[in-house]
């Protein structure tokens, strides 16, 4: 079948939605040679896949085992070992236990109580942005530093340590996604050294909280649940996961939302006239151009999707960004309608692995978008953004705007 | 305060359970196990409202 199925070409990165539309229409469960994976693009199939026990999240352990067998250097296997413990790459019952132990820290009331702290951090970044004039990058100045600062503050880190959280977040992404190339090998080495620092930093922070518990999220993660609690190594892993999963995704949620509003001035006006619309507006912005294009699963048992047999050992890409534009689920899916309701998008996934930080991500995006819209009335796009050629995330290089 | 779920409407998004997995339990397939009518423990009313509001398909309701 001659359907375009490489999602990492510059044209597919610039406009993935026309590629997704063609896939949904011509071959919704498609084997892609380019990705060596199945591309699942319709809402119903993506939705069902989240509940299909033939699809496993245990994706890092096989990579780690291969590396160990080939005698790869210990630093890389050390970081992979840390990631192997993340709940997001585990199946039940390991996943169930970790998720239960983490759930208390993400409870609705606890997240809602962070409102004032997040608003203050957003306003600090916008104050600095407003002091600048001419074209500025809203990502590097606001959307990128913001979530790392929120995570560092949430974990109770000292203000002077916050910049290191950003570096660690970049280093985690490099180790998780980055491979090949001599220049990259050098960066990889430095990233691994940085992450060893991160581990010892979190161990020290845990010891401090043990001696002196606080109201912060780390103290909440350390709490007992029944007879069980997270070990120190699991806590370090949880802190790293929080940073890895909560940083770039939130940056892109904010940046993609602002871009979508700038491209739909009628909807931007609508939000300015009715700021109370921010809740449903953010749901629609997440549906319309959310931060994640693709989630992966390993196939561990033979299963059938829309008549296609999918076999153990194969990989499946669940294309969230396509499911969210499926006309069988959403009326006029390519239109941005900030009042859309109901809006059962799958930007946060679904089922047992649904993003545990969804409430926090929503709140950060709501506050950031609302404050940007309110405080930057003259906001305008200064140049066409370029999209990164990556499979998993929907991510711009820069979002250059003017505000007066 | 009482809450309930319409299991004909629930699509297993799991967003309620993120708000509070004790107030909004899920079954093994990720669907709400709140049942048609459940009492909210005293002091948990605000959390219950947050969980009901988090449902993207409005399968959850505050009954009284």
mmCIF file of N, CA, C and O in Angstrom, chain A residues 96-147:
data_model
loop_
_atom_site.group_PDB
_atom_site.id
_atom_site.type_symbol
_atom_site.label_atom_id
_atom_site.label_comp_id
_atom_site.label_asym_id
_atom_site.label_seq_id
_atom_site.Cartn_x
_atom_site.Cartn_y
_atom_site.Cartn_z
ATOM 1 N N UNK A 96 0.914 -1.517 39.232
ATOM 2 C CA UNK A 96 -0.203 -1.257 40.153
ATOM 3 C C UNK A 96 0.310 -0.749 41.492
ATOM 4 O O UNK A 96 -0.216 0.213 42.057
ATOM 5 N N UNK A 97 1.361 -1.406 41.986
ATOM 6 C CA UNK A 97 1.921 -1.026 43.287
ATOM 7 C C UNK A 97 2.492 0.392 43.235
ATOM 8 O O UNK A 97 2.192 1.230 44.092
ATOM 9 N N UNK A 98 3.300 0.697 42.200
ATOM 10 C CA UNK A 98 3.937 2.013 42.109
ATOM 11 C C UNK A 98 2.890 3.110 41.935
ATOM 12 O O UNK A 98 2.971 4.180 42.547
ATOM 13 N N UNK A 99 1.896 2.823 41.107
ATOM 14 C CA UNK A 99 0.867 3.825 40.828
ATOM 15 C C UNK A 99 0.078 4.160 42.099
ATOM 16 O O UNK A 99 -0.223 5.312 42.380
ATOM 17 N N UNK A 100 -0.211 3.121 42.866
ATOM 18 C CA UNK A 100 -0.944 3.313 44.120
ATOM 19 C C UNK A 100 -0.114 4.157 45.098
ATOM 20 O O UNK A 100 -0.632 5.054 45.747
ATOM 21 N N UNK A 101 1.193 3.868 45.144
ATOM 22 C CA UNK A 101 2.051 4.616 46.068
ATOM 23 C C UNK A 101 2.243 6.068 45.623
ATOM 24 O O UNK A 101 2.470 6.949 46.447
ATOM 25 N N UNK A 102 2.157 6.304 44.320
ATOM 26 C CA UNK A 102 2.353 7.672 43.813
ATOM 27 C C UNK A 102 1.061 8.483 43.855
ATOM 28 O O UNK A 102 1.094 9.711 43.880
ATOM 29 N N UNK A 103 -0.087 7.779 43.856
ATOM 30 C CA UNK A 103 -1.380 8.454 43.660
ATOM 31 C C UNK A 103 -1.650 9.548 44.689
ATOM 32 O O UNK A 103 -2.181 10.608 44.350
ATOM 33 N N UNK A 104 -1.269 9.298 45.946
ATOM 34 C CA UNK A 104 -1.548 10.263 47.007
ATOM 35 C C UNK A 104 -0.951 11.629 46.712
ATOM 36 O O UNK A 104 -1.562 12.663 46.991
ATOM 37 N N UNK A 105 0.248 11.624 46.113
ATOM 38 C CA UNK A 105 0.934 12.886 45.842
ATOM 39 C C UNK A 105 0.252 13.680 44.733
ATOM 40 O O UNK A 105 0.472 14.882 44.608
ATOM 41 N N UNK A 106 -0.559 13.008 43.905
ATOM 42 C CA UNK A 106 -1.210 13.676 42.772
ATOM 43 C C UNK A 106 -2.694 13.911 42.996
ATOM 44 O O UNK A 106 -3.419 14.237 42.064
ATOM 45 N N UNK A 107 -3.167 13.713 44.228
ATOM 46 C CA UNK A 107 -4.595 13.874 44.522
ATOM 47 C C UNK A 107 -5.089 15.259 44.135
ATOM 48 O O UNK A 107 -4.369 16.250 44.277
ATOM 49 N N UNK A 108 -6.337 15.306 43.709
ATOM 50 C CA UNK A 108 -6.940 16.537 43.210
ATOM 51 C C UNK A 108 -6.760 17.738 44.119
ATOM 52 O O UNK A 108 -6.365 18.812 43.673
ATOM 53 N N UNK A 109 -7.012 17.550 45.415
ATOM 54 C CA UNK A 109 -6.944 18.670 46.349
ATOM 55 C C UNK A 109 -5.526 19.211 46.476
ATOM 56 O O UNK A 109 -5.312 20.409 46.564
ATOM 57 N N UNK A 110 -4.565 18.285 46.481
ATOM 58 C CA UNK A 110 -3.161 18.674 46.603
ATOM 59 C C UNK A 110 -2.725 19.498 45.385
ATOM 60 O O UNK A 110 -2.020 20.497 45.516
ATOM 61 N N UNK A 111 -3.175 19.054 44.198
ATOM 62 C CA UNK A 111 -2.830 19.781 42.971
ATOM 63 C C UNK A 111 -3.537 21.145 42.961
ATOM 64 O O UNK A 111 -2.929 22.170 42.634
ATOM 65 N N UNK A 112 -4.829 21.155 43.332
ATOM 66 C CA UNK A 112 -5.590 22.408 43.326
ATOM 67 C C UNK A 112 -4.932 23.445 44.237
ATOM 68 O O UNK A 112 -4.941 24.644 43.947
ATOM 69 N N UNK A 113 -4.300 22.968 45.331
ATOM 70 C CA UNK A 113 -3.664 23.889 46.280
ATOM 71 C C UNK A 113 -2.412 24.558 45.702
ATOM 72 O O UNK A 113 -1.876 25.493 46.289
ATOM 73 N N UNK A 114 -1.923 24.068 44.543
ATOM 74 C CA UNK A 114 -0.715 24.653 43.950
ATOM 75 C C UNK A 114 -1.030 25.843 43.051
ATOM 76 O O UNK A 114 -0.123 26.442 42.455
ATOM 77 N N UNK A 115 -2.292 26.169 42.923
ATOM 78 C CA UNK A 115 -2.750 27.234 42.036
ATOM 79 C C UNK A 115 -1.944 28.530 42.205
ATOM 80 O O UNK A 115 -1.403 29.071 41.242
ATOM 81 N N UNK A 116 -1.860 29.000 43.463
ATOM 82 C CA UNK A 116 -1.209 30.289 43.709
ATOM 83 C C UNK A 116 0.282 30.218 43.389
ATOM 84 O O UNK A 116 0.856 31.149 42.805
ATOM 85 N N UNK A 117 0.916 29.090 43.742
ATOM 86 C CA UNK A 117 2.352 28.927 43.482
ATOM 87 C C UNK A 117 2.615 28.960 41.974
ATOM 88 O O UNK A 117 3.525 29.635 41.496
ATOM 89 N N UNK A 118 1.798 28.259 41.203
ATOM 90 C CA UNK A 118 2.006 28.212 39.752
ATOM 91 C C UNK A 118 1.741 29.588 39.129
ATOM 92 O O UNK A 118 2.514 30.055 38.282
ATOM 93 N N UNK A 119 0.690 30.258 39.592
ATOM 94 C CA UNK A 119 0.392 31.602 39.068
ATOM 95 C C UNK A 119 1.570 32.544 39.309
ATOM 96 O O UNK A 119 1.955 33.320 38.426
ATOM 97 N N UNK A 120 2.150 32.452 40.506
ATOM 98 C CA UNK A 120 3.297 33.320 40.818
ATOM 99 C C UNK A 120 4.466 33.035 39.872
ATOM 100 O O UNK A 120 5.095 33.954 39.334
ATOM 101 N N UNK A 121 4.757 31.760 39.631
ATOM 102 C CA UNK A 121 5.876 31.404 38.755
ATOM 103 C C UNK A 121 5.599 31.846 37.317
ATOM 104 O O UNK A 121 6.471 32.386 36.636
ATOM 105 N N UNK A 122 4.363 31.661 36.856
ATOM 106 C CA UNK A 122 4.000 32.117 35.507
ATOM 107 C C UNK A 122 4.204 33.623 35.402
ATOM 108 O O UNK A 122 4.816 34.123 34.448
ATOM 109 N N UNK A 123 3.727 34.365 36.405
ATOM 110 C CA UNK A 123 3.828 35.829 36.349
ATOM 111 C C UNK A 123 5.272 36.306 36.396
ATOM 112 O O UNK A 123 5.625 37.279 35.730
ATOM 113 N N UNK A 124 6.116 35.616 37.156
ATOM 114 C CA UNK A 124 7.539 35.993 37.176
ATOM 115 C C UNK A 124 8.150 35.875 35.779
ATOM 116 O O UNK A 124 8.888 36.749 35.333
ATOM 117 N N UNK A 125 7.826 34.784 35.095
ATOM 118 C CA UNK A 125 8.365 34.600 33.745
ATOM 119 C C UNK A 125 7.783 35.627 32.773
ATOM 120 O O UNK A 125 8.482 36.124 31.904
ATOM 121 N N UNK A 126 6.503 35.933 32.933
ATOM 122 C CA UNK A 126 5.887 36.923 32.035
ATOM 123 C C UNK A 126 6.393 38.336 32.319
ATOM 124 O O UNK A 126 6.528 39.140 31.394
ATOM 125 N N UNK A 127 6.701 38.633 33.591
ATOM 126 C CA UNK A 127 7.290 39.943 33.915
ATOM 127 C C UNK A 127 8.570 40.140 33.103
ATOM 128 O O UNK A 127 8.775 41.178 32.481
ATOM 129 N N UNK A 128 9.425 39.106 33.116
ATOM 130 C CA UNK A 128 10.696 39.193 32.394
ATOM 131 C C UNK A 128 10.446 39.300 30.895
ATOM 132 O O UNK A 128 11.111 40.069 30.190
ATOM 133 N N UNK A 129 9.468 38.547 30.419
ATOM 134 C CA UNK A 129 9.159 38.571 28.986
ATOM 135 C C UNK A 129 8.686 39.964 28.568
ATOM 136 O O UNK A 129 9.070 40.477 27.521
ATOM 137 N N UNK A 130 7.874 40.588 29.413
ATOM 138 C CA UNK A 130 7.324 41.909 29.082
ATOM 139 C C UNK A 130 8.388 43.006 29.116
ATOM 140 O O UNK A 130 8.240 44.033 28.463
ATOM 141 N N UNK A 131 9.457 42.783 29.859
ATOM 142 C CA UNK A 131 10.557 43.769 29.875
ATOM 143 C C UNK A 131 11.315 43.760 28.561
ATOM 144 O O UNK A 131 11.922 44.743 28.184
ATOM 145 N N UNK A 132 11.265 42.620 27.841
ATOM 146 C CA UNK A 132 11.910 42.547 26.535
ATOM 147 C C UNK A 132 11.023 43.191 25.485
ATOM 148 O O UNK A 132 9.819 43.351 25.686
ATOM 149 N N UNK A 133 11.658 43.589 24.366
ATOM 150 C CA UNK A 133 10.835 44.138 23.289
ATOM 151 C C UNK A 133 11.285 43.516 21.980
ATOM 152 O O UNK A 133 12.329 42.868 21.913
ATOM 153 N N UNK A 134 10.494 43.702 20.943
ATOM 154 C CA UNK A 134 10.806 43.088 19.660
ATOM 155 C C UNK A 134 10.487 41.611 19.705
ATOM 156 O O UNK A 134 9.912 41.122 20.677
ATOM 157 N N UNK A 135 10.880 40.884 18.644
ATOM 158 C CA UNK A 135 10.555 39.452 18.594
ATOM 159 C C UNK A 135 11.309 38.666 19.667
ATOM 160 O O UNK A 135 12.508 38.853 19.840
ATOM 161 N N UNK A 136 10.587 37.846 20.428
ATOM 162 C CA UNK A 136 11.203 36.989 21.451
ATOM 163 C C UNK A 136 10.609 35.589 21.355
ATOM 164 O O UNK A 136 9.464 35.431 20.934
ATOM 165 N N UNK A 137 11.413 34.621 21.807
ATOM 166 C CA UNK A 137 10.962 33.228 21.769
ATOM 167 C C UNK A 137 10.171 32.902 23.043
ATOM 168 O O UNK A 137 10.747 32.813 24.130
ATOM 169 N N UNK A 138 8.881 32.689 22.883
ATOM 170 C CA UNK A 138 8.017 32.408 24.026
ATOM 171 C C UNK A 138 8.343 31.048 24.656
ATOM 172 O O UNK A 138 8.073 30.812 25.831
ATOM 173 N N UNK A 139 8.948 30.148 23.871
ATOM 174 C CA UNK A 139 9.306 28.833 24.426
ATOM 175 C C UNK A 139 10.507 28.968 25.367
ATOM 176 O O UNK A 139 10.434 28.594 26.539
ATOM 177 N N UNK A 140 11.621 29.542 24.860
ATOM 178 C CA UNK A 140 12.815 29.598 25.712
ATOM 179 C C UNK A 140 12.632 30.530 26.908
ATOM 180 O O UNK A 140 13.230 30.331 27.959
ATOM 181 N N UNK A 141 11.761 31.554 26.755
ATOM 182 C CA UNK A 141 11.603 32.536 27.832
ATOM 183 C C UNK A 141 10.515 32.160 28.846
ATOM 184 O O UNK A 141 10.575 32.569 29.990
ATOM 185 N N UNK A 142 9.516 31.417 28.399
ATOM 186 C CA UNK A 142 8.381 31.138 29.292
ATOM 187 C C UNK A 142 8.024 29.646 29.338
ATOM 188 O O UNK A 142 8.104 29.006 30.387
ATOM 189 N N UNK A 143 7.631 29.095 28.197
ATOM 190 C CA UNK A 143 7.049 27.748 28.192
ATOM 191 C C UNK A 143 8.051 26.666 28.597
ATOM 192 O O UNK A 143 7.672 25.659 29.197
ATOM 193 N N UNK A 144 9.336 26.880 28.265
ATOM 194 C CA UNK A 144 10.346 25.877 28.609
ATOM 195 C C UNK A 144 10.794 25.942 30.081
ATOM 196 O O UNK A 144 10.778 24.918 30.777
ATOM 197 N N UNK A 145 11.166 27.137 30.590
ATOM 198 C CA UNK A 145 11.603 27.154 32.006
ATOM 199 C C UNK A 145 10.487 26.892 33.011
ATOM 200 O O UNK A 145 10.739 26.360 34.090
ATOM 201 N N UNK A 146 9.264 27.253 32.658
ATOM 202 C CA UNK A 146 8.151 27.193 33.614
ATOM 203 C C UNK A 146 7.923 25.823 34.268
ATOM 204 O O UNK A 146 7.939 25.718 35.500
ATOM 205 N N UNK A 147 7.721 24.746 33.495
ATOM 206 C CA UNK A 147 7.408 23.461 34.147
ATOM 207 C C UNK A 147 8.543 22.921 35.016
ATOM 208 O O UNK A 147 8.277 22.318 36.067
#
